[in-house]
GROMACS .gro file of C-alpha atoms in nm:
model
  431
    1MET     CA    1   5.688   2.327   0.277
    2ARG     CA    2   5.573   2.684   0.315
    3ARG     CA    3   5.812   2.882   0.529
    4PRO     CA    4   5.698   2.980   0.877
    5HIS     CA    5   5.579   3.328   0.963
    6GLY     CA    6   5.730   3.482   1.276
    7VAL     CA    7   5.569   3.719   1.519
    8VAL     CA    8   5.761   4.010   1.373
    9ALA     CA    9   5.845   4.043   1.004
   10VAL     CA   10   6.121   4.263   0.872
   11ALA     CA   11   6.015   4.475   0.576
   12VAL     CA   12   6.327   4.523   0.370
   13SER     CA   13   6.397   4.715   0.055
   14THR     CA   14   6.638   4.546  -0.181
   15ALA     CA   15   6.750   4.877  -0.321
   16LEU     CA   16   6.831   5.015   0.021
   17LEU     CA   17   7.003   4.695   0.128
   18LEU     CA   18   7.228   4.704  -0.172
   19ALA     CA   19   7.298   5.073  -0.129
   20GLY     CA   20   7.546   5.015   0.153
   21CYS     CA   21   7.900   4.959   0.034
   22SER     CA   22   8.069   4.858   0.359
   23SER     CA   23   8.009   4.600   0.627
   24GLY     CA   24   7.838   4.689   0.952
   25SER     CA   25   8.158   4.778   1.138
   26ALA     CA   26   8.522   4.848   1.075
   27GLY     CA   27   8.741   4.541   1.036
   28GLN     CA   28   8.968   4.617   1.330
   29SER     CA   29   8.918   4.762   1.676
   30ASP     CA   30   9.150   5.025   1.821
   31ASP     CA   31   9.390   4.765   1.963
   32GLY     CA   32   9.441   4.601   1.625
   33ARG     CA   33   9.218   4.301   1.694
   34THR     CA   34   8.969   4.196   1.428
   35ARG     CA   35   8.626   4.292   1.560
   36ILE     CA   36   8.303   4.103   1.501
   37ASP     CA   37   7.993   4.298   1.594
   38PHE     CA   38   7.734   4.044   1.707
   39ALA     CA   39   7.384   4.175   1.778
   40ILE     CA   40   7.188   3.956   2.019
   41HIS     CA   41   6.826   3.954   2.136
   42VAL     CA   42   6.878   4.013   2.509
   43ALA     CA   43   6.979   4.329   2.692
   44ASN     CA   44   7.237   4.160   2.915
   45PRO     CA   45   7.398   3.861   2.738
   46GLN     CA   46   7.617   3.761   3.033
   47ASP     CA   47   7.315   3.719   3.261
   48GLN     CA   48   7.039   3.631   3.015
   49GLU     CA   49   7.232   3.409   2.771
   50PRO     CA   50   7.514   3.274   2.991
   51ALA     CA   51   7.581   2.970   2.772
   52PHE     CA   52   7.641   3.179   2.460
   53ALA     CA   53   7.841   3.437   2.656
   54ALA     CA   54   8.061   3.158   2.794
   55VAL     CA   55   8.133   3.034   2.441
   56VAL     CA   56   8.230   3.387   2.336
   57ASP     CA   57   8.462   3.426   2.635
   58ALA     CA   58   8.632   3.093   2.567
   59PHE     CA   59   8.669   3.173   2.197
   60GLU     CA   60   8.831   3.509   2.270
   61ALA     CA   61   9.068   3.343   2.517
   62GLN     CA   62   9.181   3.103   2.245
   63ASN     CA   63   9.189   3.378   1.980
   64PRO     CA   64   9.332   3.693   2.138
   65ASP     CA   65   9.348   3.861   1.797
   66ILE     CA   66   8.966   3.853   1.763
   67ASP     CA   67   8.714   4.065   1.954
   68VAL     CA   68   8.352   3.947   1.956
   69ASN     CA   69   8.161   4.263   2.043
   70LEU     CA   70   7.820   4.160   2.179
   71ILE     CA   71   7.551   4.422   2.121
   72GLY     CA   72   7.261   4.333   2.347
   73LYS     CA   73   6.907   4.469   2.328
   74GLU     CA   74   6.570   4.340   2.445
   75GLN     CA   75   6.417   4.124   2.171
   76SER     CA   76   6.157   4.364   2.030
   77GLU     CA   77   6.407   4.650   2.035
   78HIS     CA   78   6.669   4.426   1.875
   79ILE     CA   79   6.436   4.329   1.589
   80LYS     CA   80   6.331   4.690   1.536
   81GLY     CA   81   6.697   4.790   1.523
   82ILE     CA   82   6.781   4.521   1.267
   83LYS     CA   83   6.490   4.642   1.055
   84MET     CA   84   6.623   4.998   1.056
   85GLN     CA   85   6.979   4.886   0.984
   86SER     CA   86   6.865   4.665   0.698
   87GLN     CA   87   6.699   4.965   0.533
   88SER     CA   88   7.023   5.162   0.545
   89GLY     CA   89   7.247   4.874   0.436
   90ASN     CA   90   7.432   4.885   0.767
   91LEU     CA   91   7.357   4.551   0.936
   92PRO     CA   92   7.587   4.420   1.210
   93ASP     CA   93   7.839   4.155   1.111
   94MET     CA   94   7.645   3.873   1.276
   95PHE     CA   95   7.312   3.864   1.453
   96TRP     CA   96   7.032   3.654   1.598
   97MET     CA   97   6.705   3.680   1.407
   98LEU     CA   98   6.360   3.526   1.394
   99GLN     CA   99   6.348   3.266   1.119
  100ALA     CA  100   6.080   3.428   0.904
  101SER     CA  101   6.254   3.765   0.922
  102ALA     CA  102   6.591   3.609   0.841
  103SER     CA  103   6.434   3.440   0.539
  104GLU     CA  104   6.310   3.777   0.414
  105LEU     CA  105   6.655   3.929   0.458
  106ASN     CA  106   6.800   3.639   0.262
  107GLU     CA  107   6.552   3.694  -0.021
  108ALA     CA  108   6.668   4.057  -0.034
  109GLY     CA  109   7.031   3.948  -0.068
  110ALA     CA  110   7.134   4.080   0.273
  111LEU     CA  111   7.275   3.760   0.422
  112LEU     CA  112   7.591   3.564   0.357
  113ASP     CA  113   7.549   3.214   0.214
  114LEU     CA  114   7.715   2.985   0.470
  115SER     CA  115   7.725   2.684   0.237
  116GLY     CA  116   8.094   2.746   0.181
  117PHE     CA  117   8.161   2.735   0.554
  118LEU     CA  118   7.982   2.400   0.585
  119ASP     CA  119   8.166   2.261   0.281
  120ALA     CA  120   8.500   2.369   0.429
  121ASN     CA  121   8.415   2.213   0.767
  122PRO     CA  122   8.281   1.864   0.694
  123ASP     CA  123   8.328   1.760   1.057
  124ILE     CA  124   8.071   2.025   1.155
  125SER     CA  125   7.833   1.980   0.863
  126GLY     CA  126   7.841   1.606   0.925
  127SER     CA  127   7.773   1.634   1.297
  128LEU     CA  128   7.496   1.895   1.295
  129ARG     CA  129   7.152   1.741   1.317
  130PRO     CA  130   7.004   1.756   0.964
  131ASN     CA  131   6.696   1.954   1.069
  132MET     CA  132   6.921   2.217   1.226
  133VAL     CA  133   7.069   2.287   0.883
  134GLU     CA  134   6.769   2.228   0.659
  135ALA     CA  135   6.553   2.477   0.849
  136PHE     CA  136   6.767   2.766   0.728
  137ASN     CA  137   6.834   2.656   0.371
  138ASP     CA  138   6.637   2.820   0.093
  139ASP     CA  139   6.690   2.674  -0.256
  140GLY     CA  140   7.047   2.578  -0.173
  141VAL     CA  141   7.136   2.903   0.005
  142GLN     CA  142   7.238   2.837   0.366
  143TYR     CA  143   7.132   3.175   0.505
  144GLY     CA  144   7.174   3.082   0.871
  145LEU     CA  145   7.278   2.823   1.126
  146PRO     CA  146   7.102   2.734   1.452
  147TYR     CA  147   7.158   2.953   1.755
  148GLN     CA  148   7.046   2.681   1.995
  149PRO     CA  149   6.820   2.375   1.979
  150LEU     CA  150   6.463   2.392   2.107
  151VAL     CA  151   6.396   2.079   2.315
  152THR     CA  152   6.048   2.026   2.458
  153GLY     CA  153   5.852   1.744   2.616
  154LEU     CA  154   5.724   1.629   2.954
  155PHE     CA  155   5.919   1.641   3.277
  156TYR     CA  156   5.801   1.380   3.527
  157ASN     CA  157   5.820   1.348   3.905
  158ARG     CA  158   5.953   0.996   3.947
  159ALA     CA  159   5.878   0.991   4.321
  160LEU     CA  160   5.508   1.066   4.266
  161PHE     CA  161   5.476   0.774   4.027
  162GLU     CA  162   5.657   0.538   4.265
  163GLU     CA  163   5.458   0.650   4.569
  164ASN     CA  164   5.136   0.569   4.385
  165GLY     CA  165   5.250   0.234   4.255
  166LEU     CA  166   5.287   0.350   3.896
  167GLU     CA  167   5.549   0.309   3.627
  168VAL     CA  168   5.645   0.615   3.424
  169PRO     CA  169   5.411   0.592   3.118
  170GLN     CA  170   5.521   0.491   2.773
  171THR     CA  171   5.193   0.471   2.582
  172PHE     CA  172   4.882   0.683   2.580
  173ASP     CA  173   4.692   0.405   2.755
  174ASP     CA  174   4.956   0.410   3.031
  175LEU     CA  175   4.913   0.785   3.067
  176LEU     CA  176   4.535   0.761   3.076
  177ALA     CA  177   4.543   0.490   3.345
  178ALA     CA  178   4.790   0.692   3.553
  179SER     CA  179   4.565   0.999   3.524
  180GLU     CA  180   4.276   0.810   3.679
  181VAL     CA  181   4.495   0.697   3.971
  182PHE     CA  182   4.628   1.045   4.032
  183ARG     CA  183   4.280   1.198   4.017
  184ALA     CA  184   4.163   0.959   4.291
  185LYS     CA  185   4.455   1.082   4.505
  186GLY     CA  186   4.390   1.451   4.434
  187ILE     CA  187   4.710   1.488   4.232
  188THR     CA  188   4.729   1.674   3.900
  189THR     CA  189   4.869   1.455   3.625
  190ILE     CA  190   4.983   1.723   3.375
  191ALA     CA  191   5.057   2.078   3.489
  192GLN     CA  192   4.923   2.319   3.224
  193GLY     CA  193   4.829   2.688   3.226
  194ALA     CA  194   4.579   2.807   2.967
  195LYS     CA  195   4.641   3.175   3.040
  196ASP     CA  196   4.957   3.131   2.832
  197PRO     CA  197   4.806   2.950   2.532
  198TYR     CA  198   5.138   2.879   2.361
  199SER     CA  199   5.232   2.636   2.641
  200VAL     CA  200   5.129   2.315   2.460
  201TRP     CA  201   5.469   2.194   2.339
  202ALA     CA  202   5.426   1.826   2.432
  203PHE     CA  203   5.083   1.818   2.268
  204LEU     CA  204   5.224   1.961   1.946
  205THR     CA  205   5.470   1.671   1.938
  206MET     CA  206   5.180   1.434   1.999
  207LEU     CA  207   5.010   1.587   1.695
  208SER     CA  208   5.317   1.487   1.492
  209ARG     CA  209   5.239   1.127   1.589
  210PHE     CA  210   4.914   1.158   1.393
  211GLY     CA  211   5.084   1.242   1.063
  212TYR     CA  212   5.108   1.621   1.094
  213PHE     CA  213   5.419   1.663   0.881
  214ASP     CA  214   5.289   1.420   0.621
  215LYS     CA  215   4.980   1.637   0.572
  216ILE     CA  216   5.054   1.999   0.662
  217GLU     CA  217   5.198   2.111   0.328
  218ALA     CA  218   4.890   1.990   0.140
  219ILE     CA  219   4.662   2.134   0.410
  220LEU     CA  220   4.817   2.478   0.379
  221ALA     CA  221   4.781   2.456   0.001
  222GLY     CA  222   4.410   2.378   0.036
  223GLU     CA  223   4.452   2.030  -0.107
  224GLU     CA  224   4.367   1.851   0.219
  225ALA     CA  225   4.179   1.948   0.534
  226TYR     CA  226   4.310   2.003   0.884
  227ASP     CA  227   3.985   1.866   1.026
  228ASN     CA  228   4.064   1.518   0.896
  229ASP     CA  229   3.996   1.191   1.078
  230ASP     CA  230   4.355   1.150   1.202
  231PHE     CA  231   4.377   1.497   1.357
  232VAL     CA  232   4.029   1.467   1.509
  233ARG     CA  233   4.148   1.144   1.669
  234PHE     CA  234   4.438   1.338   1.822
  235TYR     CA  235   4.192   1.579   1.983
  236GLU     CA  236   3.987   1.282   2.104
  237LYS     CA  237   4.291   1.168   2.304
  238ILE     CA  238   4.313   1.508   2.473
  239ASP     CA  239   3.943   1.485   2.551
  240LEU     CA  240   3.994   1.146   2.713
  241LEU     CA  241   4.264   1.295   2.934
  242ARG     CA  242   4.027   1.577   3.028
  243GLU     CA  243   3.758   1.326   3.122
  244ALA     CA  244   4.012   1.133   3.331
  245GLY     CA  245   4.092   1.451   3.529
  246ALA     CA  246   4.448   1.478   3.400
  247PHE     CA  247   4.457   1.858   3.400
  248PRO     CA  248   4.444   2.110   3.686
  249GLU     CA  249   4.098   2.212   3.800
  250ASN     CA  250   4.205   2.575   3.758
  251VAL     CA  251   4.369   2.522   3.418
  252THR     CA  252   4.161   2.800   3.258
  253THR     CA  253   4.282   3.062   3.507
  254GLN     CA  254   4.633   2.929   3.567
  255SER     CA  255   4.937   3.069   3.386
  256TYR     CA  256   5.223   2.862   3.250
  257PHE     CA  257   5.448   2.995   3.526
  258GLN     CA  258   5.199   2.886   3.791
  259ALA     CA  259   5.194   2.543   3.626
  260VAL     CA  260   5.572   2.525   3.666
  261GLU     CA  261   5.540   2.621   4.032
  262SER     CA  262   5.281   2.349   4.091
  263PHE     CA  263   5.513   2.090   3.940
  264THR     CA  264   5.825   2.202   4.126
  265GLY     CA  265   5.613   2.214   4.442
  266GLY     CA  266   5.532   1.844   4.403
  267GLN     CA  267   5.165   1.896   4.321
  268ALA     CA  268   5.172   1.756   3.965
  269ALA     CA  269   5.320   1.441   3.814
  270LEU     CA  270   5.412   1.590   3.475
  271LEU     CA  271   5.503   1.931   3.333
  272ASP     CA  272   5.467   2.034   2.970
  273SER     CA  273   5.780   2.245   2.916
  274GLY     CA  274   6.131   2.262   2.769
  275THR     CA  275   6.495   2.276   2.865
  276TRP     CA  276   6.474   2.642   2.964
  277ASP     CA  277   6.318   2.518   3.290
  278VAL     CA  278   6.592   2.266   3.371
  279GLN     CA  279   6.784   2.488   3.611
  280LYS     CA  280   6.467   2.591   3.794
  281ILE     CA  281   6.359   2.228   3.831
  282GLU     CA  282   6.702   2.115   3.949
  283ALA     CA  283   6.705   2.388   4.213
  284SER     CA  284   6.358   2.286   4.342
  285PRO     CA  285   6.280   2.039   4.626
  286ILE     CA  286   6.195   1.769   4.369
  287GLY     CA  287   6.506   1.822   4.156
  288GLN     CA  288   6.663   1.486   4.234
  289ASP     CA  289   6.345   1.298   4.136
  290VAL     CA  290   6.273   1.447   3.793
  291GLY     CA  291   6.324   1.283   3.455
  292PHE     CA  292   6.237   1.381   3.098
  293TRP     CA  293   6.001   1.207   2.853
  294TRP     CA  294   5.905   1.270   2.489
  295GLY     CA  295   5.539   1.190   2.560
  296PRO     CA  296   5.314   0.893   2.481
  297THR     CA  297   5.298   0.676   2.174
  298PHE     CA  298   4.956   0.598   2.023
  299SER     CA  299   4.841   0.256   1.903
  300ASP     CA  300   4.616   0.431   1.649
  301GLY     CA  301   4.866   0.701   1.557
  302VAL     CA  302   5.000   0.761   1.208
  303GLY     CA  303   5.355   0.672   1.111
  304ASP     CA  304   5.658   0.655   1.340
  305GLN     CA  305   5.560   0.692   1.702
  306ASN     CA  306   5.911   0.734   1.840
  307VAL     CA  307   5.911   1.105   1.764
  308SER     CA  308   6.123   1.344   1.969
  309SER     CA  309   6.144   1.722   1.951
  310VAL     CA  310   6.499   1.849   1.908
  311VAL     CA  311   6.434   2.130   1.665
  312PRO     CA  312   6.610   2.452   1.565
  313SER     CA  313   6.511   2.777   1.725
  314ALA     CA  314   6.613   3.107   1.565
  315PRO     CA  315   6.919   3.125   1.338
  316ILE     CA  316   7.250   3.302   1.360
  317VAL     CA  317   7.301   3.494   1.035
  318VAL     CA  318   7.591   3.688   0.880
  319ASN     CA  319   7.578   4.017   0.693
  320ALA     CA  320   7.652   3.954   0.323
  321GLN     CA  321   7.882   4.259   0.315
  322VAL     CA  322   8.127   4.074   0.542
  323ALA     CA  323   8.248   3.895   0.228
  324GLU     CA  324   8.419   4.223   0.128
  325ASP     CA  325   8.645   4.211   0.439
  326GLU     CA  326   8.878   3.912   0.424
  327ALA     CA  327   9.002   3.948   0.783
  328LYS     CA  328   8.653   3.977   0.926
  329LEU     CA  329   8.520   3.688   0.717
  330GLY     CA  330   8.804   3.471   0.840
  331ALA     CA  331   8.735   3.568   1.201
  332ILE     CA  332   8.365   3.488   1.167
  333GLU     CA  333   8.435   3.150   1.009
  334LYS     CA  334   8.677   3.076   1.292
  335PHE     CA  335   8.410   3.169   1.548
  336LEU     CA  336   8.149   2.949   1.380
  337ALA     CA  337   8.394   2.659   1.373
  338PHE     CA  338   8.449   2.700   1.747
  339TYR     CA  339   8.080   2.748   1.827
  340TYR     CA  340   7.967   2.434   1.644
  341GLY     CA  341   8.283   2.237   1.722
  342PRO     CA  342   8.331   2.004   2.022
  343ASP     CA  343   8.469   2.275   2.253
  344GLY     CA  344   8.181   2.515   2.193
  345ILE     CA  345   7.918   2.243   2.217
  346GLN     CA  346   8.064   2.116   2.546
  347ILE     CA  347   8.055   2.469   2.691
  348MET     CA  348   7.689   2.493   2.594
  349VAL     CA  349   7.618   2.156   2.754
  350ASP     CA  350   7.801   2.265   3.068
  351ASN     CA  351   7.547   2.548   3.083
  352GLN     CA  352   7.250   2.310   3.040
  353VAL     CA  353   7.191   2.376   2.670
  354PRO     CA  354   7.143   2.052   2.469
  355ALA     CA  355   7.382   1.972   2.188
  356MET     CA  356   7.298   2.069   1.830
  357THR     CA  357   7.538   1.805   1.702
  358ASP     CA  358   7.600   1.434   1.754
  359VAL     CA  359   7.946   1.479   1.908
  360ASP     CA  360   8.012   1.307   2.239
  361VAL     CA  361   7.962   1.534   2.540
  362SER     CA  362   7.984   1.475   2.913
  363VAL     CA  363   7.720   1.566   3.169
  364ASP     CA  364   7.767   1.543   3.547
  365ALA     CA  365   7.452   1.350   3.636
  366THR     CA  366   7.513   1.398   4.008
  367GLN     CA  367   7.522   1.776   3.979
  368HIS     CA  368   7.266   1.805   3.696
  369PRO     CA  369   7.032   1.503   3.714
  370VAL     CA  370   6.746   1.662   3.520
  371PHE     CA  371   6.968   1.782   3.239
  372ALA     CA  372   7.136   1.440   3.228
  373SER     CA  373   6.792   1.286   3.176
  374VAL     CA  374   6.722   1.532   2.894
  375MET     CA  375   7.053   1.456   2.724
  376GLU     CA  376   6.994   1.082   2.757
  377GLN     CA  377   6.669   1.124   2.566
  378VAL     CA  378   6.818   1.367   2.312
  379SER     CA  379   7.092   1.117   2.226
  380SER     CA  380   6.867   0.810   2.226
  381PRO     CA  381   6.900   0.615   1.898
  382ASP     CA  382   6.542   0.494   1.943
  383TYR     CA  383   6.394   0.836   1.863
  384SER     CA  384   6.411   1.072   1.568
  385SER     CA  385   6.310   1.437   1.586
  386GLN     CA  386   6.023   1.603   1.412
  387PRO     CA  387   6.170   1.845   1.156
  388ALA     CA  388   6.039   2.155   1.333
  389GLN     CA  389   5.796   2.255   1.602
  390PRO     CA  390   5.452   2.218   1.436
  391ASP     CA  391   5.335   2.570   1.518
  392LEU     CA  392   5.647   2.721   1.356
  393VAL     CA  393   5.568   2.602   1.005
  394VAL     CA  394   5.238   2.791   0.983
  395SER     CA  395   5.140   3.156   1.007
  396GLU     CA  396   5.096   3.327   1.341
  397ALA     CA  397   4.717   3.323   1.298
  398VAL     CA  398   4.710   2.949   1.231
  399ALA     CA  399   4.950   2.882   1.519
  400ASN     CA  400   4.724   3.076   1.754
  401ALA     CA  401   4.428   2.871   1.630
  402MET     CA  402   4.624   2.553   1.705
  403TYR     CA  403   4.687   2.669   2.062
  404ASP     CA  404   4.322   2.763   2.099
  405SER     CA  405   4.209   2.426   1.966
  406ILE     CA  406   4.424   2.227   2.210
  407TYR     CA  407   4.338   2.431   2.516
  408GLY     CA  408   3.976   2.444   2.400
  409VAL     CA  409   3.956   2.066   2.439
  410ILE     CA  410   4.154   2.072   2.765
  411ASN     CA  411   3.909   2.332   2.900
  412GLY     CA  412   3.603   2.154   2.765
  413THR     CA  413   3.514   2.448   2.541
  414TYR     CA  414   3.541   2.248   2.217
  415ASP     CA  415   3.470   1.889   2.134
  416PRO     CA  416   3.736   1.721   1.913
  417SER     CA  417   3.562   1.799   1.584
  418GLN     CA  418   3.504   2.162   1.680
  419ALA     CA  419   3.869   2.198   1.780
  420ALA     CA  420   3.994   2.077   1.443
  421ALA     CA  421   3.744   2.302   1.267
  422VAL     CA  422   3.882   2.607   1.453
  423VAL     CA  423   4.223   2.551   1.290
  424GLN     CA  424   4.069   2.476   0.951
  425LYS     CA  425   3.883   2.807   0.961
  426ALA     CA  426   4.207   2.995   1.028
  427ILE     CA  427   4.368   2.819   0.731
  428ASP     CA  428   4.068   2.892   0.509
  429ASN     CA  429   4.103   3.261   0.590
  430GLU     CA  430   4.451   3.257   0.433
  431LEU     CA  431   4.371   3.061   0.119
   0.00000   0.00000   0.00000
């Protein structure tokens, strides 16, 4: 499958990358500890990425001879900095990077192949979800490992369903029938905000239930069409929801963040979102009544309908020059073993970040009921994840067309055939 294109690409020069003869930082800090310089995509890791920061703190406590030096910058500044460092052959030891940019760095020979680490740690390689590993493997080179999983779907207000005599839906027909009941009561079924067009995560997973990953490679190669009967049928389902009044009346002028507020305020039955909103939902007045759902199955869908969305986000990558420093390489491999091992995964879970592996973890359902519902679904043997988020395996232009097509039907701007044609046109422009 064609590799995804990120929002920002890193233009690298192989000659410049290979010009550097030392790793990004000295092997030891002033106190004799082995130092790992880790560049991360937020300005304040302790506040903005508390789960990762907690793993680092625990690792350092267990390994007093290793110093993980977090270098935090806002994402755009971070990416710009990595670009500049790559051109001078002076990348940090480890860093977070957008997938497409990391792939380019790998092609230039700038990243360490982590296949050896996985081979040496079969307990980790065997427990990581396969799509978490495969996403960052290029022709056998494991150029990265997942930073965190991206888990998206529909949060539901259990109390609203019960108060209106409804079961939480399972099928599309269930969802459509519930939408009609909620409309009669003046309740929004699905909180959405078209002002932030990327906010269609649950609908992208629904698209996977119409054979998206069976077709997309051929579509991008020009061998098949995006505006095929199966995908048009997907858009027809969205149109039926629109006709049933499932979406907010102000969906065209509402932002994603306003949609979240309407859900946490008890004004909507469902919210299209991801685990990044768990803490906000748990802290809201409805927190004790919220569960998590992968979205409806379709009787006329294509292939497996029990599709979940536990997919890799951006990768953690390692500077190839680290291989020249035995102490630093050993420290990094020890950190990765901790991060992806049971202790690191449990710390992440304790901070409401879903597990990337299939190891057993514990969640306090009394203290974190919403996250417990998410983890129950993530670990369900009845579902298997799509390999990636559908918009992340196409170019930015095509992804934007996909967002436009979905919200176009939600807004009533496009009919189903027109919506599919919008995406096809974006693909045609790249062929």
